[in-house]
Coordinates of C-alpha atoms in Angstrom, one line a residue:
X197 CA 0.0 0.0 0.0
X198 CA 3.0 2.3 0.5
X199 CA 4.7 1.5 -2.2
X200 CA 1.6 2.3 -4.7
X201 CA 1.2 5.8 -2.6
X202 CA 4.7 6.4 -3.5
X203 CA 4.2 5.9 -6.8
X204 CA 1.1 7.8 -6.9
X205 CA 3.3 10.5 -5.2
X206 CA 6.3 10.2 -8.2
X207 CA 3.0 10.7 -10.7
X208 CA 1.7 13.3 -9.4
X209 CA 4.9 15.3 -8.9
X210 CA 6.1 14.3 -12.4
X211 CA 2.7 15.6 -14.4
X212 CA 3.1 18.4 -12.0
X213 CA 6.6 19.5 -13.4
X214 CA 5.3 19.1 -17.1
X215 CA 2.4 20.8 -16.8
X216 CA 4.7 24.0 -15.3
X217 CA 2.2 26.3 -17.6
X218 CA -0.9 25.3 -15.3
X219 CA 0.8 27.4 -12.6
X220 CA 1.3 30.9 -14.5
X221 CA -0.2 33.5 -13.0
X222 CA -3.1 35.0 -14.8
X223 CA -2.1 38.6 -16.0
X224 CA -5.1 40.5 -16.4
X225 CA -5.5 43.7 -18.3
X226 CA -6.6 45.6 -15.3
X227 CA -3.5 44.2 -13.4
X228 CA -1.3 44.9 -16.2
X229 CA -2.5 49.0 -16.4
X230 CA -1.9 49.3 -12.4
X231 CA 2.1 47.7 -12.8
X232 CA 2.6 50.0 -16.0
X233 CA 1.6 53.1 -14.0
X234 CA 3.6 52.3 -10.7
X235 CA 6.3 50.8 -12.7
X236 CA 6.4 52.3 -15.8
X237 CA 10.2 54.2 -16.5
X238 CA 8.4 56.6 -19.1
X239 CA 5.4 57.5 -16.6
X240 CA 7.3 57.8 -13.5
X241 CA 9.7 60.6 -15.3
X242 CA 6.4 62.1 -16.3
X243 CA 5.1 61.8 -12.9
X244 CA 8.0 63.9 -11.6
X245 CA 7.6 66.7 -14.1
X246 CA 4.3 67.0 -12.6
X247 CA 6.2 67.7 -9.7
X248 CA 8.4 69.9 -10.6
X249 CA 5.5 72.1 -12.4
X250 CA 3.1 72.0 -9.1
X251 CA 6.2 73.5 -7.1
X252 CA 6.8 76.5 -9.8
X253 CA 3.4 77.2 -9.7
X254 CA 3.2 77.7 -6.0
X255 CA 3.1 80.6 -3.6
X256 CA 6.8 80.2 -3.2
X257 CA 7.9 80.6 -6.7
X258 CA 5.0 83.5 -7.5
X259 CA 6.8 86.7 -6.2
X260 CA 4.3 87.6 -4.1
X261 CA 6.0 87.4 -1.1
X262 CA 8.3 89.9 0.1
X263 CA 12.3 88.8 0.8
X264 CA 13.9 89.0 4.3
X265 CA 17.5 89.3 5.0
X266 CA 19.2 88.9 7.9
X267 CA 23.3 90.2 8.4
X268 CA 25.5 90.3 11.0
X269 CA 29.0 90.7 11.7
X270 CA 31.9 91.3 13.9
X271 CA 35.4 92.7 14.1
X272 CA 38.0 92.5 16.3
X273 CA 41.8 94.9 16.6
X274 CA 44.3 94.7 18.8
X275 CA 46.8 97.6 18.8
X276 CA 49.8 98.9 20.3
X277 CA 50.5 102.4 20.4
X278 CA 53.0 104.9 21.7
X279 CA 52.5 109.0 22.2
X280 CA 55.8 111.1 22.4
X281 CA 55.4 114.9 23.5
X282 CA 58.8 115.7 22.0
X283 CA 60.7 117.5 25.0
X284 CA 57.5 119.1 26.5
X285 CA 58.2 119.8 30.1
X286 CA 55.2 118.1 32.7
X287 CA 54.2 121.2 34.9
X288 CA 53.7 119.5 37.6
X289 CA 57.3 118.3 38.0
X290 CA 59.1 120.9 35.2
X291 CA 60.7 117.2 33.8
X292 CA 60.1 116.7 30.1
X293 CA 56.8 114.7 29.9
X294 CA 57.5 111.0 29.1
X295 CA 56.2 108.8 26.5
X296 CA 52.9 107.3 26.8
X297 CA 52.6 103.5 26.0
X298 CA 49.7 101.8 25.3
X299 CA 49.7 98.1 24.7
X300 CA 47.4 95.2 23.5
X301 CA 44.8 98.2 22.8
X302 CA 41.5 95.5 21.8
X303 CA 38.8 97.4 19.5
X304 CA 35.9 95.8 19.0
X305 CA 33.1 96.1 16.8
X306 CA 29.3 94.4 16.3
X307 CA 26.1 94.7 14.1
X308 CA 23.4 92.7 13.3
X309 CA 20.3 93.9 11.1
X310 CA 17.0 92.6 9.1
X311 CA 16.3 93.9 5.7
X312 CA 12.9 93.7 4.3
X313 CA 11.4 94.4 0.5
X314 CA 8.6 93.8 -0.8
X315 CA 7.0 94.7 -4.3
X316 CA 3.7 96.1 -4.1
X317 CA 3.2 96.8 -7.6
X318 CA 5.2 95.6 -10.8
X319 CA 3.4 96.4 -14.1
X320 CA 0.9 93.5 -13.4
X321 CA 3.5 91.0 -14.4
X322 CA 4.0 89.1 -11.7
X323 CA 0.3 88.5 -11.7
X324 CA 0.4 87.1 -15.3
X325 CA 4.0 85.5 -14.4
X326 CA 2.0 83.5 -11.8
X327 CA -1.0 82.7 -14.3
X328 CA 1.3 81.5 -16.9
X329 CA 3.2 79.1 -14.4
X330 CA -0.4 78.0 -13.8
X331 CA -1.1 76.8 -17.1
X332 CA 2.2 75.4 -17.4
X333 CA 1.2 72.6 -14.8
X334 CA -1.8 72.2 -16.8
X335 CA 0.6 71.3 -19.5
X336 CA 2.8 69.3 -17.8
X337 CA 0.2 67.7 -16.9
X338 CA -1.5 67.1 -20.4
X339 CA 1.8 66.3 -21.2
X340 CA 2.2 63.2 -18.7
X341 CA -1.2 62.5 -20.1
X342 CA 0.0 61.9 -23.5
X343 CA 3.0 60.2 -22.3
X344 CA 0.6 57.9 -20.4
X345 CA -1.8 57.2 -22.8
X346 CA 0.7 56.2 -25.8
X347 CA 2.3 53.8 -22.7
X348 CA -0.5 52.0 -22.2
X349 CA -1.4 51.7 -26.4
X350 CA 2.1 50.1 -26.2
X351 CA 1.5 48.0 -23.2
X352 CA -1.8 46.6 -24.4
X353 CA 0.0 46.1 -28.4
X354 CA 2.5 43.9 -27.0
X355 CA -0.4 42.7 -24.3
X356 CA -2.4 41.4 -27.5
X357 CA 0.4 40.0 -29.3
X358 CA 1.0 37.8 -26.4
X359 CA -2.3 36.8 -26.5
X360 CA -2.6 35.8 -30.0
X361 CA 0.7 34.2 -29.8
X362 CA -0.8 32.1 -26.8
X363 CA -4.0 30.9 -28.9
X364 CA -1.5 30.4 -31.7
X365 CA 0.5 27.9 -29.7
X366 CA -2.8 26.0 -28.6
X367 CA -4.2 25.8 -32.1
X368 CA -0.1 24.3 -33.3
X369 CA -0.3 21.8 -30.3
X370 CA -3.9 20.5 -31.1
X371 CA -2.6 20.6 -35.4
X372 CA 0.7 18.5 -33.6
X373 CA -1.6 16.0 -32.0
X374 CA -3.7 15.4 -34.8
X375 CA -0.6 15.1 -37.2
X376 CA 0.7 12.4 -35.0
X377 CA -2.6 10.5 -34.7
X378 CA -2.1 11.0 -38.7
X379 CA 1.9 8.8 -38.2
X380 CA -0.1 6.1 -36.0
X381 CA -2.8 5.5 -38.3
X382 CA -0.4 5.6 -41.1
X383 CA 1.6 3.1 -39.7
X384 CA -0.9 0.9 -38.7
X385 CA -2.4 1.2 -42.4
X386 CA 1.0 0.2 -43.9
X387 CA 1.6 -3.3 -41.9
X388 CA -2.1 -4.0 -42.9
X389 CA -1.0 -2.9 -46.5
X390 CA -3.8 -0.5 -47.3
X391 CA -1.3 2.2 -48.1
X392 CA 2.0 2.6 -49.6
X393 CA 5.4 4.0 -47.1
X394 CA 4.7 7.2 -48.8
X395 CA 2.2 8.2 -46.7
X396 CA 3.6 7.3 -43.8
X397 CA 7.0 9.7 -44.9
X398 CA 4.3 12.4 -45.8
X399 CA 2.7 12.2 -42.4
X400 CA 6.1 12.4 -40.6
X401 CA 6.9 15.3 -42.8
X402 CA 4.4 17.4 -41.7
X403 CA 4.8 16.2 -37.8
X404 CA 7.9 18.1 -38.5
X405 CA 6.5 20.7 -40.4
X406 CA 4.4 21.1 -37.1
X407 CA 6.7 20.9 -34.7
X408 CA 8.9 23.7 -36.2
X409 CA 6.1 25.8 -36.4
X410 CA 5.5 25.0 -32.7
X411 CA 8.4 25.6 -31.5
X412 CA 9.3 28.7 -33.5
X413 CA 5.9 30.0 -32.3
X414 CA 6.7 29.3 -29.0
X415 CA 10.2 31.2 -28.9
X416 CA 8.3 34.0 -30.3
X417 CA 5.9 33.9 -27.5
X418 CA 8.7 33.8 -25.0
X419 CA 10.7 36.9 -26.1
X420 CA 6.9 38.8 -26.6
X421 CA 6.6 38.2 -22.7
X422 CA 9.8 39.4 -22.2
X423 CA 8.8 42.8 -23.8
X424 CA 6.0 42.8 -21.8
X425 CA 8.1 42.1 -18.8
X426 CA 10.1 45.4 -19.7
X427 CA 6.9 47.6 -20.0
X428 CA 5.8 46.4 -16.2
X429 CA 9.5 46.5 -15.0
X430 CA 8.8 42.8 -14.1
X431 CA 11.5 40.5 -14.1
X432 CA 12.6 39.3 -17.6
X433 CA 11.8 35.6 -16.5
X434 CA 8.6 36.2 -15.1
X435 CA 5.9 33.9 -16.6
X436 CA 2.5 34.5 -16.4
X437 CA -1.1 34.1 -18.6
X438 CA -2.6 36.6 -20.4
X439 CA -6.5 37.1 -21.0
X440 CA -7.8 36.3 -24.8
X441 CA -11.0 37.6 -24.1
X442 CA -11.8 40.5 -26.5
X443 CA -14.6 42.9 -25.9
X444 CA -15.5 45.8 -28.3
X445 CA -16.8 48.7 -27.2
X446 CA -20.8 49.6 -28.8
X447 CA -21.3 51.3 -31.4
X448 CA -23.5 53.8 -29.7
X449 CA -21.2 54.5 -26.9
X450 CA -18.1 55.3 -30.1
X451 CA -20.3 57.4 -31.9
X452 CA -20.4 59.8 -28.6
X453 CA -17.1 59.5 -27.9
X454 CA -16.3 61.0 -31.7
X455 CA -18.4 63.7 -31.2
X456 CA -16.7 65.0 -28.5
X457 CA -13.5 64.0 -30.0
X458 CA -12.3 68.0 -30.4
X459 CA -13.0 68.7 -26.4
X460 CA -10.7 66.0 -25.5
X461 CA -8.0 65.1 -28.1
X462 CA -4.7 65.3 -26.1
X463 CA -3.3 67.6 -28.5
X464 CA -5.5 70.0 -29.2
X465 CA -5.4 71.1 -25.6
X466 CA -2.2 70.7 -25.7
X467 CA -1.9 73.3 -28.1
X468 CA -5.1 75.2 -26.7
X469 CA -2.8 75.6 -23.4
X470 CA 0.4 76.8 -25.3
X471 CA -1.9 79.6 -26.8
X472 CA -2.9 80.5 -23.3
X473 CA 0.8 80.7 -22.6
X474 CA 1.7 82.7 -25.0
X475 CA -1.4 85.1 -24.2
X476 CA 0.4 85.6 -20.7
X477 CA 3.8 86.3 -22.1
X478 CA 2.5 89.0 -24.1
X479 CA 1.3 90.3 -20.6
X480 CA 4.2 89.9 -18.9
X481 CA 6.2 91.3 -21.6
X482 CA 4.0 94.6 -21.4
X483 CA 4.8 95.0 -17.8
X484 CA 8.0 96.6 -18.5
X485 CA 5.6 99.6 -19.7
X486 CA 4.2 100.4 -16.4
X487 CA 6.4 101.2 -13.2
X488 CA 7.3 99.3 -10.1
X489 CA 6.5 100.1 -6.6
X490 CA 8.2 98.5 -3.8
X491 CA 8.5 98.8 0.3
X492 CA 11.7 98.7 2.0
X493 CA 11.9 98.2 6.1
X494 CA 15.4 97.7 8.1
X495 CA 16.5 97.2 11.7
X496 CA 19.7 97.3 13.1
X497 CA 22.1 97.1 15.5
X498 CA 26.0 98.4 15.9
X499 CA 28.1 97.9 18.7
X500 CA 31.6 99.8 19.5
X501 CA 33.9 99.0 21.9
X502 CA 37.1 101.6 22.1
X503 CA 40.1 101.0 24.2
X504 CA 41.4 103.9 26.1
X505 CA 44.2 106.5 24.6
X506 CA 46.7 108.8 25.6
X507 CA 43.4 111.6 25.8
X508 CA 40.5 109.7 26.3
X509 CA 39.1 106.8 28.3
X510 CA 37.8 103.3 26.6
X511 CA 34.3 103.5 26.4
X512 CA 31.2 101.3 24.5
X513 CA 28.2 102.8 22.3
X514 CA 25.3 101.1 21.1
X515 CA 23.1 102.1 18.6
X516 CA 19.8 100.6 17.3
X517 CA 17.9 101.7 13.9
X518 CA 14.6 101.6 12.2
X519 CA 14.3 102.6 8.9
X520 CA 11.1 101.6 6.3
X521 CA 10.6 103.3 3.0
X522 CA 8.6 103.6 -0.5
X523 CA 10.2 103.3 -4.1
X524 CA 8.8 104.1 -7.6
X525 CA 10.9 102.5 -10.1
X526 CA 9.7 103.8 -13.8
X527 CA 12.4 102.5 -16.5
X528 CA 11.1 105.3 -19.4
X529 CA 13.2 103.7 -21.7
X530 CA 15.2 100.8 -21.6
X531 CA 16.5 100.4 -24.9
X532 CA 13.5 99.3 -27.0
X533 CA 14.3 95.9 -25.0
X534 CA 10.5 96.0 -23.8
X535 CA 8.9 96.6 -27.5
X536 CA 11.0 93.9 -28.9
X537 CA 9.7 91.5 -26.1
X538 CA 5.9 92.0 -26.6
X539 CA 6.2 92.0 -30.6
X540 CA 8.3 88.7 -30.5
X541 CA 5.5 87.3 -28.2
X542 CA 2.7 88.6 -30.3
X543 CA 4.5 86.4 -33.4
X544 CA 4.8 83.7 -30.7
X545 CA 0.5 83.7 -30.3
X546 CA -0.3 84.3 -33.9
X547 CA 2.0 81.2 -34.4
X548 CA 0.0 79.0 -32.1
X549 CA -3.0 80.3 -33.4
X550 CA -1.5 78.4 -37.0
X551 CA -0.5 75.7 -35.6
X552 CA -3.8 75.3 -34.0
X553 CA -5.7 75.6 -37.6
X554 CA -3.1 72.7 -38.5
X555 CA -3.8 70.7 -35.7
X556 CA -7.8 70.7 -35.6
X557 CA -7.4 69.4 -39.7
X558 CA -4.7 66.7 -39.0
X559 CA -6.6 65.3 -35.7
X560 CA -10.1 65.3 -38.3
X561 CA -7.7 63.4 -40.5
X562 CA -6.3 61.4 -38.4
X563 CA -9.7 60.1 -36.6
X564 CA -11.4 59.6 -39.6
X565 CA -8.7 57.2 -40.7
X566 CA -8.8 55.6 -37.5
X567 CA -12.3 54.9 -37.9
X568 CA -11.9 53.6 -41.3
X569 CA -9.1 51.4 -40.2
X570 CA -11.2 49.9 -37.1
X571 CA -14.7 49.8 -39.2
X572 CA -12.5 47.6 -42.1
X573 CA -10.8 45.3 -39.3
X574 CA -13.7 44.6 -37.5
X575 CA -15.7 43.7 -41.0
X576 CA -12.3 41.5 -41.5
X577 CA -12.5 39.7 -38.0
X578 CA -16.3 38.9 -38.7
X579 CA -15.5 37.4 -42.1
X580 CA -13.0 35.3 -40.8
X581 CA -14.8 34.0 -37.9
X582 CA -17.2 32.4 -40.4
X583 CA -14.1 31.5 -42.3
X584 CA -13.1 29.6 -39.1
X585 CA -16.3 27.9 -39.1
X586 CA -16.5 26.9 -42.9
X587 CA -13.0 25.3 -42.6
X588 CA -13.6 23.8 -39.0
X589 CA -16.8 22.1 -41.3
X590 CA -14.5 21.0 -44.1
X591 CA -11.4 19.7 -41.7
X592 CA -13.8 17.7 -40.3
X593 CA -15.7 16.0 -43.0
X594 CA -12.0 15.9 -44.5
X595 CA -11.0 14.1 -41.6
X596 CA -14.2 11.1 -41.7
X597 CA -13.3 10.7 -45.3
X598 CA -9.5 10.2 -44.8
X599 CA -10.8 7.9 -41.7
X600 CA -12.3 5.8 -44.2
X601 CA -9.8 6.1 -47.2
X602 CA -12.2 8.3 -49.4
X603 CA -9.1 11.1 -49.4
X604 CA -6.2 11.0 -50.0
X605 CA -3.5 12.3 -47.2
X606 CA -2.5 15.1 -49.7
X607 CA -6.5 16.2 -49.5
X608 CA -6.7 15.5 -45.4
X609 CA -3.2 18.0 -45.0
X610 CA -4.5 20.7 -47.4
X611 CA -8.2 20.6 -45.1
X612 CA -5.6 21.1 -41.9
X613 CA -3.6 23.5 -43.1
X614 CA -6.4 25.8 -44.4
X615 CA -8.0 25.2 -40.9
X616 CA -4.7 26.5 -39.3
X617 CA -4.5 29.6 -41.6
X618 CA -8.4 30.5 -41.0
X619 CA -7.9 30.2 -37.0
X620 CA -4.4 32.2 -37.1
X621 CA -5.8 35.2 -39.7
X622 CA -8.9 35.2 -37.4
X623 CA -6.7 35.7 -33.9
X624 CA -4.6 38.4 -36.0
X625 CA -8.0 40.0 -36.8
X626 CA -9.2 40.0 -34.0
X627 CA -6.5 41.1 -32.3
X628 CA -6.0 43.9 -35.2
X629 CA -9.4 45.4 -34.5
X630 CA -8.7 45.9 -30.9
X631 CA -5.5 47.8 -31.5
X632 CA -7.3 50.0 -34.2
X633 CA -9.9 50.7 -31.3
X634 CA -7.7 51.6 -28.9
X635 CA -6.2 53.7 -31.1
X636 CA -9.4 55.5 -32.0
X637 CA -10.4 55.9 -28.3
X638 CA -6.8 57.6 -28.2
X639 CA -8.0 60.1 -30.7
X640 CA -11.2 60.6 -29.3
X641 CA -9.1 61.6 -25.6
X642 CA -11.1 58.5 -24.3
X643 CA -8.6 55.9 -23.9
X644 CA -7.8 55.8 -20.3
X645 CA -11.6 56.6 -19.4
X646 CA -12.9 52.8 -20.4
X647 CA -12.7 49.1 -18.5
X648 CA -10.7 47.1 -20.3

C-alpha cells in the first residue's frame, strides 16, 4: 500500500513539473495598467515633471512674497601704540613729559540687522507670471497624459500580441496531435497494406513541419513576454497568462465618444494651453511699460567698543535703527528691450493660433482614418470568424473521409492546413481590431476613461 502511494506520489509530482504552464499566473489587463503606472520608466519621469510644475506654480515661486534678509558681523583689533610729546616739560614736575605706552589696545566692533522688500506693484507682471506658471502645470500635466496614454497603447499592443501568440501555440499543439494520430494511423495502415510507405513519410513530414512551427511560435511567445516584462519593470523571467478575451466597445457609446473627440483630443489642448501661454507672455512682456512700486523696512544694530588713549578713556556705544521706505521705479526707456519682447510674443501667439488651424485638420484626419481602419478590421475579424467555421466544417468531414480512405493524405493536410490559416488570420484580426480601437479611443481623448 505504500509503495503504490509512493508511486502515486512520483505521478503526481512528475505531471506536476510538465504541466509548469498550469501554474502561470493570470495577468489580467486591469493588473497589467496598475504595474505599468507604478512601474512604468516613461510614466514615473512624467510623474516627476508634474512635480516639478506643481512647485513652480506655487506661492513660493509667485513673487508675491516679500524677501527678508538677515546680516550680522563682527570685528576685532588689537593695537599697540605709543605717544611722544617731543621735550615738552610736565608742569607739575618741570621734567620733560614721558612717553605714553599703550599696549594690546582691543577694539571691537558688532552689528546685526534685518532687511525687508517687498514689491507692491510691478506692471501686473507678476500677476500674469503667476498665471502662466499656472497653465504650465496644466501642460505638464496634459503632457504626462499623452506620455501615459501612448504607454498604455504600447503595453496593451505587446499585451495582445502575447495573446494571440498564446491561442496560436494551442491551435499548433492540437494541429501537432492530430498530425501524430495522422503517423499512427499511417503506420498501422501500412503493416495491414492499405497504403503505400509514402504516406507514412508524408505524415512524418508534416509532424515536423508542425513541430517547427511550434516551436518557433513558442520562442516568439517567449521573447513577446519578455517585452511585456520590460513595459511592467517585471523580471525578464517572469511567466505568467494573459486574458484572450476580446470585448468591443458599442457602437452607440463610439459614436459619442467622436463627437466630442475635439474637447478631449490630447493635442489640441495641448496646443489650446500653449496659446494660453503665450497670451500671458504677451502680458508679462508689457509689464516693462508700467512702473514698479516697492517697500523697503530695516533694523539694526552696531556695537563699539574703544580702548582707552593717551586723551580719552575706553568706552562702549550702542546704537539701534529703524528705517522703512517707499520706491517708484519707472524704466522710461530701456533700450527698446521692452517693445521687442511683446512684438516677439505677439509672433509667438499668432504662431500658435496656426499651428492650432493645422492641428484641428490633422486630428479630423487622423480620426477619420482611425475609424476607417477599425470599421475595415472589424468587418475582417467577422468574415473570418465564419471563415473559421466553414474550414472547421470542411477539416472535419476531410478528416471522416480520410478515416475511411475516401481522401487522400495530400487532400486530409491541405483541409488542416487551411484550418490552421483560417484560425491564425482570425486571432490576427481580431486582435487587429482591438488595436485599431484603442487607437481611435486615443484620438477621441477616451482611452484611459474605459474598462478594459
Amino acid at each position: 500500500m505504500n509503495c503504490k502511494s509512493s508511486s502515486m506520489l512520483k505521478l503526481v509530482f512528475f505531471l506536476f513539473l510538465i504541466s509548469g504552464h498550469v501554474i502561470s499566473q493570470q495577468l489580467t489587463k486591469q493588473e497589467a495598467i496598475r504595474l505599468t503606472l507604478e512601474n512604468n520608466f516613461g510614466i514615473l519621469i512624467a510623474t516627476n515633471s508634474i512635480a516639478v510644475a506643481k512647485n513652480n506654480k506655487g506661492i513660493l515661486n509667485s513673487g508675491y512674497l516679500p524677501t527678508l534678509t538677515g546680516n550680522a558681523g563682527a570685528n576685532y583689533q588689537s593695537a599697540n601704540s605709543t605717544t611722544s610729546f617731543g621735550g615738552a616739560i610736565n608742569p607739575n614736575t618741570g621734567e620733560p613729559r614721558s612717553d605714553i605706552e599703550i599696549e594690546d589696545a582691543e577694539t571691537q566692533r558688532y552689528n546685526a540687522g534685518l532687511n525687508l522688500n517687498y514689491t507692491l506693484f510691478d506692471g501686473l507682471g507678476r500677476f500674469y507670471n503667476y498665471k502662466r506658471l499656472k497653465e504650465q502645470y496644466n501642460l505638464t500635466k496634459l503632457q504626462a497624459r499623452e506620455t501615459i496614454e501612448n504607454t498604455i497603447l504600447q503595453l496593451f499592443s505587446i499585451y495582445y500580441e502575447v495573446a494571440r501568440l498564446s491561442e496560436n501555440v494551442e491551435i499548433l499543439e492540437e494541429t501537432l496531435r492530430i498530425s501524430k494520430e495522422r503517423i499512427l494511423r499511417s503506420n498501422y495502415q501500412f503493416e495491414y497494406g492499405q497504403n503505400t510507405k509514402l504516406n507514412v513519410l508524408n505524415a512524418e513530414v508534416d509532424v515536423a513541419n508542425d513541430s517547427i512551427n511550434l516551436l518557433n511560435t513558442r520562442q516568439q511567445l517567449i521573447n513577446t513576454k519578455r517585452d511585456l516584462n520590460v513595459i511592467l519593470d517585471n523580471d525578464l523571467t517572469y511567466e505568467f497568462e494573459v486574458d484572450t478575451i476580446i470585448k468591443f466597445i458599442p457602437k452607440l457609446e463610439l459614436e459619442e465618444y467622436l463627437s466630442k473627440s475635439t474637447e478631449n483630443n490630447i493635442t489640441l489642448l495641448q496646443n489650446e494651453s500653449n496659446i494660453r501661454i503665450s497670451d500671458y507672455d504677451i502680458k508679462v512682456s508689457k509689464s516693462g511699460y508700467l512702473p514698479s512700486i516697492g517697500l523697503t523696512g530695516s533694523y539694526g544694530w552696531n556695537e563699539n567698543r574703544n580702548p582707552p588713549s593717551a586723551f580719552f578713556p575706553g568706552n562702549v556705544s550702542d546704537t539701534y535703527t529703524l528705517g522703512a521706505g517707499v520706491s517708484l521705479t519707472w524704466n522710461l526707456f530701456d533700450g527698446g528691450n521692452t517693445i521687442t519682447r511683446v512684438k516677439n510674443a505677439k509672433i509667438a501667439l499668432d504662431n500658435q493660433e496656426i499651428i492650432k488651424s493645422q492641428i484641428e485638420k490633422e486630428v479630423k484626419r487622423d480620426i477619420a482614418n482611425a475609424l476607417g481602419n477599425y470599421e475595415n478590421r472589424l468587418n475582417v475579424f467577422k468574415i473570418q470568424q465564419q471563415n473559421v467555421i466553414t474550414n472547421q466544417n470542411n477539416f472535419e468531414r476531410s478528416q471522416e473521409r480520410f478515416k475511411l480512405g475516401q481522401i487522400t493524405s495530400i487532400e486530409f493536410r491541405q483541409a488542416q492546413i487551411n484550418l490552421i490559416l483560417a484560425e491564425t488570420n482570425k486571432n490576427s484580426a481580431k486582435y487587429d481590431a482591438k488595436i485599431a480601437e484603442l487607437q481611435l479611443l486615443q484620438l477621441t481623448g477616451q482611452l484611459l476613461n474605459i474598462e478594459f
